[in-house]
mmCIF file of C-alpha atoms and ligand atoms in Angstrom:
data_model
loop_
_atom_site.group_PDB
_atom_site.id
_atom_site.type_symbol
_atom_site.label_atom_id
_atom_site.label_comp_id
_atom_site.label_asym_id
_atom_site.label_seq_id
_atom_site.Cartn_x
_atom_site.Cartn_y
_atom_site.Cartn_z
ATOM 1 C CA UNK A 14 11.557 18.872 13.232
ATOM 2 C CA UNK A 15 14.237 16.238 12.745
ATOM 3 C CA UNK A 16 16.538 16.521 9.792
ATOM 4 C CA UNK A 17 18.479 13.623 8.341
ATOM 5 C CA UNK A 18 20.926 15.931 6.597
ATOM 6 C CA UNK A 19 23.974 17.633 8.000
ATOM 7 C CA UNK A 20 24.631 21.173 6.833
ATOM 8 C CA UNK A 21 27.189 20.082 4.256
ATOM 9 C CA UNK A 22 25.038 17.294 2.905
ATOM 10 C CA UNK A 23 22.064 19.621 2.729
ATOM 11 C CA UNK A 24 24.069 22.080 0.680
ATOM 12 C CA UNK A 25 25.041 19.326 -1.746
ATOM 13 C CA UNK A 26 21.442 18.213 -2.142
ATOM 14 C CA UNK A 27 20.289 21.784 -2.703
ATOM 15 C CA UNK A 28 22.850 22.123 -5.474
ATOM 16 C CA UNK A 29 21.606 18.901 -7.039
ATOM 17 C CA UNK A 30 17.933 19.854 -6.953
ATOM 18 C CA UNK A 31 15.975 20.141 -10.194
ATOM 19 C CA UNK A 32 15.405 23.811 -11.056
ATOM 20 C CA UNK A 33 12.527 25.298 -9.087
ATOM 21 C CA UNK A 34 12.194 22.443 -6.616
ATOM 22 C CA UNK A 35 12.198 23.102 -2.895
ATOM 23 C CA UNK A 36 14.315 21.056 -0.508
ATOM 24 C CA UNK A 37 11.992 18.854 1.444
ATOM 25 C CA UNK A 38 12.634 18.308 5.149
ATOM 26 C CA UNK A 39 12.498 14.815 6.601
ATOM 27 C CA UNK A 40 9.136 13.980 8.173
ATOM 28 C CA UNK A 41 8.609 13.913 11.924
ATOM 29 C CA UNK A 42 7.734 10.547 13.394
ATOM 30 C CA UNK A 43 4.081 11.491 13.485
ATOM 31 C CA UNK A 44 4.188 12.095 9.755
ATOM 32 C CA UNK A 45 5.516 8.632 8.925
ATOM 33 C CA UNK A 46 2.618 6.647 7.515
ATOM 34 C CA UNK A 47 1.880 3.254 9.025
ATOM 35 C CA UNK A 48 0.668 1.115 6.126
ATOM 36 C CA UNK A 49 -0.709 -2.258 7.178
ATOM 37 C CA UNK A 50 0.721 -4.670 4.618
ATOM 38 C CA UNK A 51 -2.197 -6.925 3.560
ATOM 39 C CA UNK A 52 -3.746 -5.802 6.882
ATOM 40 C CA UNK A 53 -2.055 -6.869 10.110
ATOM 41 C CA UNK A 54 -0.875 -9.877 8.150
ATOM 42 C CA UNK A 55 1.714 -10.975 10.698
ATOM 43 C CA UNK A 56 -1.026 -11.770 13.181
ATOM 44 C CA UNK A 57 -4.088 -12.605 11.074
ATOM 45 C CA UNK A 58 -4.725 -14.114 7.627
ATOM 46 C CA UNK A 59 -3.698 -11.571 4.985
ATOM 47 C CA UNK A 60 -6.361 -9.583 3.141
ATOM 48 C CA UNK A 61 -9.244 -10.641 5.374
ATOM 49 C CA UNK A 62 -11.547 -8.472 7.418
ATOM 50 C CA UNK A 63 -9.862 -9.963 10.498
ATOM 51 C CA UNK A 64 -6.485 -8.621 9.330
ATOM 52 C CA UNK A 65 -7.930 -5.231 8.410
ATOM 53 C CA UNK A 66 -9.924 -4.842 11.636
ATOM 54 C CA UNK A 67 -6.844 -5.705 13.680
ATOM 55 C CA UNK A 68 -4.656 -3.294 11.701
ATOM 56 C CA UNK A 69 -7.016 -0.424 12.390
ATOM 57 C CA UNK A 70 -7.268 -1.364 16.051
ATOM 58 C CA UNK A 71 -3.468 -1.288 16.213
ATOM 59 C CA UNK A 72 -3.244 2.213 14.770
ATOM 60 C CA UNK A 73 -2.491 1.651 11.089
ATOM 61 C CA UNK A 74 -3.007 4.724 8.922
ATOM 62 C CA UNK A 75 -3.688 2.709 5.765
ATOM 63 C CA UNK A 76 -4.879 -0.786 4.974
ATOM 64 C CA UNK A 77 -3.405 -2.292 1.811
ATOM 65 C CA UNK A 78 -5.352 -4.118 -0.904
ATOM 66 C CA UNK A 79 -3.766 -6.231 -3.658
ATOM 67 C CA UNK A 80 -6.224 -6.570 -6.525
ATOM 68 C CA UNK A 81 -6.865 -9.628 -8.661
ATOM 69 C CA UNK A 82 -9.739 -9.993 -11.117
ATOM 70 C CA UNK A 83 -12.132 -12.921 -11.496
ATOM 71 C CA UNK A 84 -13.109 -14.402 -14.863
ATOM 72 C CA UNK A 85 -16.433 -12.560 -14.611
ATOM 73 C CA UNK A 86 -14.746 -9.221 -13.992
ATOM 74 C CA UNK A 87 -14.965 -8.661 -10.241
ATOM 75 C CA UNK A 88 -12.057 -7.099 -8.362
ATOM 76 C CA UNK A 89 -11.124 -9.289 -5.412
ATOM 77 C CA UNK A 90 -8.464 -8.730 -2.783
ATOM 78 C CA UNK A 91 -5.762 -11.385 -2.858
ATOM 79 C CA UNK A 92 -2.004 -11.096 -3.143
ATOM 80 C CA UNK A 93 -1.132 -14.070 -5.333
ATOM 81 C CA UNK A 94 -2.122 -14.580 -8.939
ATOM 82 C CA UNK A 95 -3.134 -18.132 -7.990
ATOM 83 C CA UNK A 96 -5.222 -19.449 -5.126
ATOM 84 C CA UNK A 97 -2.840 -22.234 -4.188
ATOM 85 C CA UNK A 98 -0.930 -20.721 -1.262
ATOM 86 C CA UNK A 99 -3.751 -19.272 0.811
ATOM 87 C CA UNK A 100 -7.053 -20.813 -0.347
ATOM 88 C CA UNK A 101 -8.564 -24.058 0.872
ATOM 89 C CA UNK A 102 -11.718 -25.656 -0.505
ATOM 90 C CA UNK A 103 -12.912 -27.551 -3.579
ATOM 91 C CA UNK A 104 -9.897 -27.897 -5.917
ATOM 92 C CA UNK A 105 -11.898 -26.852 -8.986
ATOM 93 C CA UNK A 106 -12.721 -23.552 -7.241
ATOM 94 C CA UNK A 107 -9.776 -22.914 -4.950
ATOM 95 C CA UNK A 108 -6.625 -23.802 -6.885
ATOM 96 C CA UNK A 109 -5.043 -22.292 -9.978
ATOM 97 C CA UNK A 110 -5.254 -18.744 -11.300
ATOM 98 C CA UNK A 111 -7.868 -16.376 -9.860
ATOM 99 C CA UNK A 112 -8.446 -15.101 -13.390
ATOM 100 C CA UNK A 113 -9.913 -18.470 -14.414
ATOM 101 C CA UNK A 114 -12.529 -18.550 -11.593
ATOM 102 C CA UNK A 115 -15.887 -16.852 -11.255
ATOM 103 C CA UNK A 116 -16.703 -14.822 -8.185
ATOM 104 C CA UNK A 117 -19.116 -17.553 -7.124
ATOM 105 C CA UNK A 118 -16.274 -20.075 -7.204
ATOM 106 C CA UNK A 119 -13.898 -17.769 -5.360
ATOM 107 C CA UNK A 120 -16.453 -17.244 -2.620
ATOM 108 C CA UNK A 121 -16.362 -20.969 -1.734
ATOM 109 C CA UNK A 122 -12.700 -20.719 -0.676
ATOM 110 C CA UNK A 123 -11.447 -20.486 2.916
ATOM 111 C CA UNK A 124 -8.459 -18.116 3.252
ATOM 112 C CA UNK A 125 -8.055 -18.400 7.025
ATOM 113 C CA UNK A 126 -7.140 -22.037 7.619
ATOM 114 C CA UNK A 127 -3.775 -21.852 5.840
ATOM 115 C CA UNK A 128 -2.688 -19.252 8.401
ATOM 116 C CA UNK A 129 -3.571 -21.521 11.325
ATOM 117 C CA UNK A 130 -1.623 -24.368 9.683
ATOM 118 C CA UNK A 131 1.390 -22.152 8.915
ATOM 119 C CA UNK A 132 1.444 -20.269 12.243
ATOM 120 C CA UNK A 133 0.003 -22.576 14.925
ATOM 121 C CA UNK A 134 1.179 -20.226 17.672
ATOM 122 C CA UNK A 135 -0.955 -17.431 16.196
ATOM 123 C CA UNK A 136 -3.885 -19.649 15.136
ATOM 124 C CA UNK A 137 -7.436 -18.677 16.057
ATOM 125 C CA UNK A 138 -10.625 -20.623 15.626
ATOM 126 C CA UNK A 139 -12.390 -17.630 14.081
ATOM 127 C CA UNK A 140 -9.924 -17.520 11.188
ATOM 128 C CA UNK A 141 -11.307 -20.801 9.812
ATOM 129 C CA UNK A 142 -13.664 -20.144 6.915
ATOM 130 C CA UNK A 143 -12.739 -16.498 6.266
ATOM 131 C CA UNK A 144 -13.566 -15.476 2.691
ATOM 132 C CA UNK A 145 -11.723 -13.538 0.001
ATOM 133 C CA UNK A 146 -13.269 -10.055 0.043
ATOM 134 C CA UNK A 147 -14.178 -8.156 -3.070
ATOM 135 C CA UNK A 148 -12.815 -4.625 -3.226
ATOM 136 C CA UNK A 149 -16.388 -3.389 -3.040
ATOM 137 C CA UNK A 150 -16.969 -5.303 0.187
ATOM 138 C CA UNK A 151 -13.886 -3.682 1.687
ATOM 139 C CA UNK A 152 -15.000 -0.195 0.672
ATOM 140 C CA UNK A 153 -18.528 -0.885 1.930
ATOM 141 C CA UNK A 154 -17.263 -2.104 5.301
ATOM 142 C CA UNK A 155 -14.814 0.714 6.046
ATOM 143 C CA UNK A 156 -16.265 3.559 3.936
ATOM 144 C CA UNK A 157 -14.521 6.801 4.925
ATOM 145 C CA UNK A 158 -13.279 5.438 8.258
ATOM 146 C CA UNK A 159 -9.833 4.531 6.984
ATOM 147 C CA UNK A 160 -7.375 5.103 4.163
ATOM 148 C CA UNK A 161 -6.828 2.606 1.349
ATOM 149 C CA UNK A 162 -3.528 1.750 -0.348
ATOM 150 C CA UNK A 163 -4.630 -0.211 -3.415
ATOM 151 C CA UNK A 164 -2.329 -2.157 -5.748
ATOM 152 C CA UNK A 165 -3.193 -3.245 -9.274
ATOM 153 C CA UNK A 166 -1.702 -6.754 -9.547
ATOM 154 C CA UNK A 167 -1.028 -8.320 -12.951
ATOM 155 C CA UNK A 168 -2.874 -5.384 -14.501
ATOM 156 C CA UNK A 169 -1.579 -6.018 -17.983
ATOM 157 C CA UNK A 170 -3.331 -9.402 -18.027
ATOM 158 C CA UNK A 171 -6.594 -8.180 -16.469
ATOM 159 C CA UNK A 172 -9.193 -6.643 -18.715
ATOM 160 C CA UNK A 173 -10.110 -3.085 -17.611
ATOM 161 C CA UNK A 174 -8.887 -3.493 -14.035
ATOM 162 C CA UNK A 175 -8.175 0.234 -13.758
ATOM 163 C CA UNK A 176 -11.616 1.188 -15.080
ATOM 164 C CA UNK A 177 -13.304 -1.037 -12.533
ATOM 165 C CA UNK A 178 -11.151 0.390 -9.752
ATOM 166 C CA UNK A 179 -11.868 4.015 -10.621
ATOM 167 C CA UNK A 180 -15.598 3.261 -11.004
ATOM 168 C CA UNK A 181 -15.723 1.754 -7.512
ATOM 169 C CA UNK A 182 -13.844 4.678 -6.005
ATOM 170 C CA UNK A 183 -16.334 7.003 -7.640
ATOM 171 C CA UNK A 184 -19.315 4.960 -6.454
ATOM 172 C CA UNK A 185 -18.012 5.041 -2.881
ATOM 173 C CA UNK A 186 -17.280 8.793 -3.034
ATOM 174 C CA UNK A 187 -13.562 8.340 -2.572
ATOM 175 C CA UNK A 188 -12.168 10.243 -5.546
ATOM 176 C CA UNK A 189 -12.256 13.688 -3.995
ATOM 177 C CA UNK A 190 -10.944 12.500 -0.596
ATOM 178 C CA UNK A 191 -8.164 10.711 -2.470
ATOM 179 C CA UNK A 192 -7.143 13.919 -4.179
ATOM 180 C CA UNK A 193 -7.541 16.212 -1.193
ATOM 181 C CA UNK A 194 -6.261 14.103 1.676
ATOM 182 C CA UNK A 195 -4.819 10.950 0.148
ATOM 183 C CA UNK A 196 -7.606 8.762 1.493
ATOM 184 C CA UNK A 197 -6.736 6.453 -1.378
ATOM 185 C CA UNK A 198 -3.285 5.851 -2.816
ATOM 186 C CA UNK A 199 -3.036 3.673 -5.933
ATOM 187 C CA UNK A 200 0.173 1.676 -6.295
ATOM 188 C CA UNK A 201 1.567 -0.611 -8.973
ATOM 189 C CA UNK A 202 4.787 -2.145 -10.227
ATOM 190 C CA UNK A 203 3.414 -1.423 -13.708
ATOM 191 C CA UNK A 204 3.961 2.147 -14.972
ATOM 192 C CA UNK A 205 1.470 1.394 -17.751
ATOM 193 C CA UNK A 206 -1.228 0.576 -15.210
ATOM 194 C CA UNK A 207 -0.590 3.789 -13.278
ATOM 195 C CA UNK A 208 -0.744 5.771 -16.508
ATOM 196 C CA UNK A 209 -4.080 4.138 -17.335
ATOM 197 C CA UNK A 210 -5.371 5.155 -13.895
ATOM 198 C CA UNK A 211 -4.144 8.670 -14.479
ATOM 199 C CA UNK A 212 -5.825 8.840 -17.884
ATOM 200 C CA UNK A 213 -9.109 7.801 -16.279
ATOM 201 C CA UNK A 214 -8.808 10.019 -13.205
ATOM 202 C CA UNK A 215 -5.896 12.488 -13.225
ATOM 203 C CA UNK A 216 -6.439 13.552 -9.614
ATOM 204 C CA UNK A 217 -5.726 10.161 -8.034
ATOM 205 C CA UNK A 218 -2.403 10.069 -6.156
ATOM 206 C CA UNK A 219 -0.172 7.303 -7.523
ATOM 207 C CA UNK A 220 2.771 5.377 -6.095
ATOM 208 C CA UNK A 221 5.298 3.669 -8.374
ATOM 209 C CA UNK A 222 6.529 0.401 -6.880
ATOM 210 C CA UNK A 223 9.964 -0.991 -7.684
ATOM 211 C CA UNK A 224 10.851 -4.645 -7.490
ATOM 212 C CA UNK A 225 13.585 -5.939 -5.211
ATOM 213 C CA UNK A 226 15.651 -6.643 -8.344
ATOM 214 C CA UNK A 227 16.257 -2.897 -8.629
ATOM 215 C CA UNK A 228 18.982 -0.992 -6.790
ATOM 216 C CA UNK A 229 19.090 2.452 -5.273
ATOM 217 C CA UNK A 230 20.939 3.643 -8.370
ATOM 218 C CA UNK A 231 18.583 2.072 -10.916
ATOM 219 C CA UNK A 232 15.582 3.548 -9.096
ATOM 220 C CA UNK A 233 17.213 6.973 -8.964
ATOM 221 C CA UNK A 234 17.709 6.779 -12.719
ATOM 222 C CA UNK A 235 13.936 6.452 -13.174
ATOM 223 C CA UNK A 236 12.823 9.180 -10.776
ATOM 224 C CA UNK A 237 12.472 11.930 -13.369
ATOM 225 C CA UNK A 238 10.088 9.747 -15.367
ATOM 226 C CA UNK A 239 8.129 8.715 -12.261
ATOM 227 C CA UNK A 240 7.868 12.349 -11.179
ATOM 228 C CA UNK A 241 5.728 12.981 -14.268
ATOM 229 C CA UNK A 242 2.801 11.003 -12.871
ATOM 230 C CA UNK A 243 3.358 9.802 -9.280
ATOM 231 C CA UNK A 244 3.422 11.333 -5.813
ATOM 232 C CA UNK A 245 5.779 8.732 -4.420
ATOM 233 C CA UNK A 246 7.732 5.525 -4.762
ATOM 234 C CA UNK A 247 7.528 2.130 -3.083
ATOM 235 C CA UNK A 248 10.972 0.511 -3.167
ATOM 236 C CA UNK A 249 12.038 -2.674 -1.452
ATOM 237 C CA UNK A 250 13.481 -1.821 1.958
ATOM 238 C CA UNK A 251 16.825 -3.272 0.870
ATOM 239 C CA UNK A 252 17.173 -0.634 -1.849
ATOM 240 C CA UNK A 253 16.636 2.369 0.397
ATOM 241 C CA UNK A 254 19.638 4.491 1.270
ATOM 242 C CA UNK A 255 20.174 8.172 2.011
ATOM 243 C CA UNK A 256 20.885 8.957 -1.645
ATOM 244 C CA UNK A 257 17.598 7.452 -2.807
ATOM 245 C CA UNK A 258 15.577 9.274 -0.165
ATOM 246 C CA UNK A 259 17.281 12.554 -0.975
ATOM 247 C CA UNK A 260 16.830 12.113 -4.710
ATOM 248 C CA UNK A 261 13.132 11.286 -4.273
ATOM 249 C CA UNK A 262 12.525 14.180 -1.887
ATOM 250 C CA UNK A 263 14.320 16.576 -4.215
ATOM 251 C CA UNK A 264 11.507 15.769 -6.675
ATOM 252 C CA UNK A 265 8.790 15.922 -4.004
ATOM 253 C CA UNK A 266 8.301 12.159 -4.249
ATOM 254 C CA UNK A 267 7.392 10.382 -1.014
ATOM 255 C CA UNK A 268 9.222 7.155 -0.127
ATOM 256 C CA UNK A 269 7.227 4.192 1.243
ATOM 257 C CA UNK A 270 9.411 1.053 1.454
ATOM 258 C CA UNK A 271 8.077 -2.494 1.783
ATOM 259 C CA UNK A 272 7.939 -4.794 3.795
ATOM 260 C CA UNK A 273 8.963 -4.233 7.420
ATOM 261 C CA UNK A 274 8.743 -6.637 10.332
ATOM 262 C CA UNK A 275 11.474 -5.798 12.845
ATOM 263 C CA UNK A 276 11.677 -2.645 14.925
ATOM 264 C CA UNK A 277 15.371 -2.104 14.252
ATOM 265 C CA UNK A 278 14.858 -1.963 10.501
ATOM 266 C CA UNK A 279 11.889 0.376 11.025
ATOM 267 C CA UNK A 280 14.080 2.715 13.064
ATOM 268 C CA UNK A 281 16.841 2.619 10.454
ATOM 269 C CA UNK A 282 14.438 3.617 7.682
ATOM 270 C CA UNK A 283 12.920 6.372 9.789
ATOM 271 C CA UNK A 284 16.424 7.714 10.364
ATOM 272 C CA UNK A 285 16.929 7.743 6.604
ATOM 273 C CA UNK A 286 13.861 9.979 6.319
ATOM 274 C CA UNK A 287 11.234 7.747 4.698
ATOM 275 C CA UNK A 288 7.656 9.019 4.699
ATOM 276 C CA UNK A 289 5.893 5.753 5.486
ATOM 277 C CA UNK A 290 6.343 2.015 5.317
ATOM 278 C CA UNK A 291 4.467 -1.211 4.742
ATOM 279 C CA UNK A 292 4.411 -3.235 7.961
ATOM 280 C CA UNK A 293 3.165 -6.752 8.668
ATOM 281 C CA UNK A 294 2.916 -5.837 12.360
ATOM 282 C CA UNK A 295 1.484 -2.317 12.422
ATOM 283 C CA UNK A 296 1.456 -2.294 16.251
ATOM 284 C CA UNK A 297 5.254 -2.597 16.239
ATOM 285 C CA UNK A 298 5.578 0.336 13.871
ATOM 286 C CA UNK A 299 3.110 2.332 15.935
ATOM 287 C CA UNK A 300 5.257 1.701 18.977
ATOM 288 C CA UNK A 301 8.415 2.776 17.153
ATOM 289 C CA UNK A 302 6.683 5.947 15.940
ATOM 290 C CA UNK A 303 5.796 6.747 19.553
ATOM 291 C CA UNK A 304 3.150 8.710 21.329
ATOM 292 C CA UNK A 305 3.157 11.562 18.828
ATOM 293 C CA UNK A 306 1.745 9.394 16.066
ATOM 294 C CA UNK A 307 -1.545 10.935 14.956
ATOM 295 C CA UNK A 308 -4.728 9.239 13.694
ATOM 296 C CA UNK A 309 -4.812 7.757 10.215
ATOM 297 C CA UNK A 310 -6.951 10.343 8.510
ATOM 298 C CA UNK A 311 -4.944 13.209 9.943
ATOM 299 C CA UNK A 312 -1.669 11.503 9.017
ATOM 300 C CA UNK A 313 -2.767 11.030 5.404
ATOM 301 C CA UNK A 314 -4.013 14.603 5.212
ATOM 302 C CA UNK A 315 -0.713 15.919 6.511
ATOM 303 C CA UNK A 316 1.179 13.808 4.003
ATOM 304 C CA UNK A 317 -0.970 15.166 1.180
ATOM 305 C CA UNK A 318 -0.424 18.727 2.370
ATOM 306 C CA UNK A 319 3.344 18.252 2.737
ATOM 307 C CA UNK A 320 3.471 16.915 -0.800
ATOM 308 C CA UNK A 321 1.421 19.814 -2.156
ATOM 309 C CA UNK A 322 3.600 22.337 -0.291
ATOM 310 C CA UNK A 323 6.724 20.719 -1.689
ATOM 311 C CA UNK A 324 5.385 20.862 -5.245
ATOM 312 C CA UNK A 325 4.364 24.484 -4.728
ATOM 313 C CA UNK A 326 7.843 25.259 -3.387
ATOM 314 C CA UNK A 327 6.501 26.349 0.013
HETATM 315 O O1 G3P B 19 2.757 -3.055 -2.421
HETATM 316 C C1 G3P B 19 3.881 -2.965 -1.632
HETATM 317 C C2 G3P B 19 4.292 -4.358 -1.378
HETATM 318 O O2 G3P B 19 3.150 -5.009 -0.916
HETATM 319 C C3 G3P B 19 4.781 -4.969 -2.649
HETATM 320 O O3 G3P B 19 5.007 -6.303 -2.485
HETATM 321 O O4 G3P B 19 4.448 -8.531 -3.227
HETATM 322 O O5 G3P B 19 3.657 -7.751 -1.012
HETATM 323 O O6 G3P B 19 2.618 -6.870 -3.078
HETATM 324 P P1 G3P B 19 3.882 -7.411 -2.448
HETATM 325 CA CA1 CA B 20 1.221 -5.107 -2.384
#
């Protein structure tokens, strides 16, 4: 087991721990979660089945979904609030806010061609014409084969987004696996959205995201509040330092920074003791993690168990 703390530093952290909390050791490499950011979005169009399939082939432990909601109340998987950056097709259907379009309109849009235009060296013919998936289509395709890291986007402007999410997780029998082995993690920048999820389904593990406008110090100042409802935090990689990791671990909060591309920055964060990271190139992270990296379901289960042990003071 690696430790990122020297004896003296460990003693200081132990002194600073909240009463009753156990010191939490840094994870081994094979316990660092490989979260495919929008799928393997460095190599394939983000949030498409092509990007998700590739991520899983490359060893990702989780595939990420960013949720938007159509005007007729369907959860679709798209990062941006508007269609303009990644959708091509009839302007009346494929430009402007997702929230003003029906699912039928959304389904006319091509979200693969932009990638070929933007990255000609990575372009592939089969990316042309790829569609925006609904969350249900993603869950139906991958079922219990992978782990899902789902973000509520613009949740305060979307009517009942959390209810629809929890209902789908229930329909696809993912609530219990989420609780027991973190098969689903729900993330948001909005504490209010996470609290709505918790009110609907208290057992779902939640991750509080922090914007890149925060600092290590400002995040640390919010950790006691986050500890009331979340199992971890998702800070920008630029805000992660040893103090933040130690402060989070002292509260049994996992640390999953976003968004990594280069191997050197992956190594630096691993050395700081993070528990996982969002990667655009999951194969690179898999390589950095090395031959000990375990399969996705086992990795998530181990993370869930480590968290539970920490909370129990084991
Ligand atoms: O959800 C973690 C990370 O994806 C947050 O940034 O803008 O890519 O959703 P964004
Ligand atoms: Ca996200």
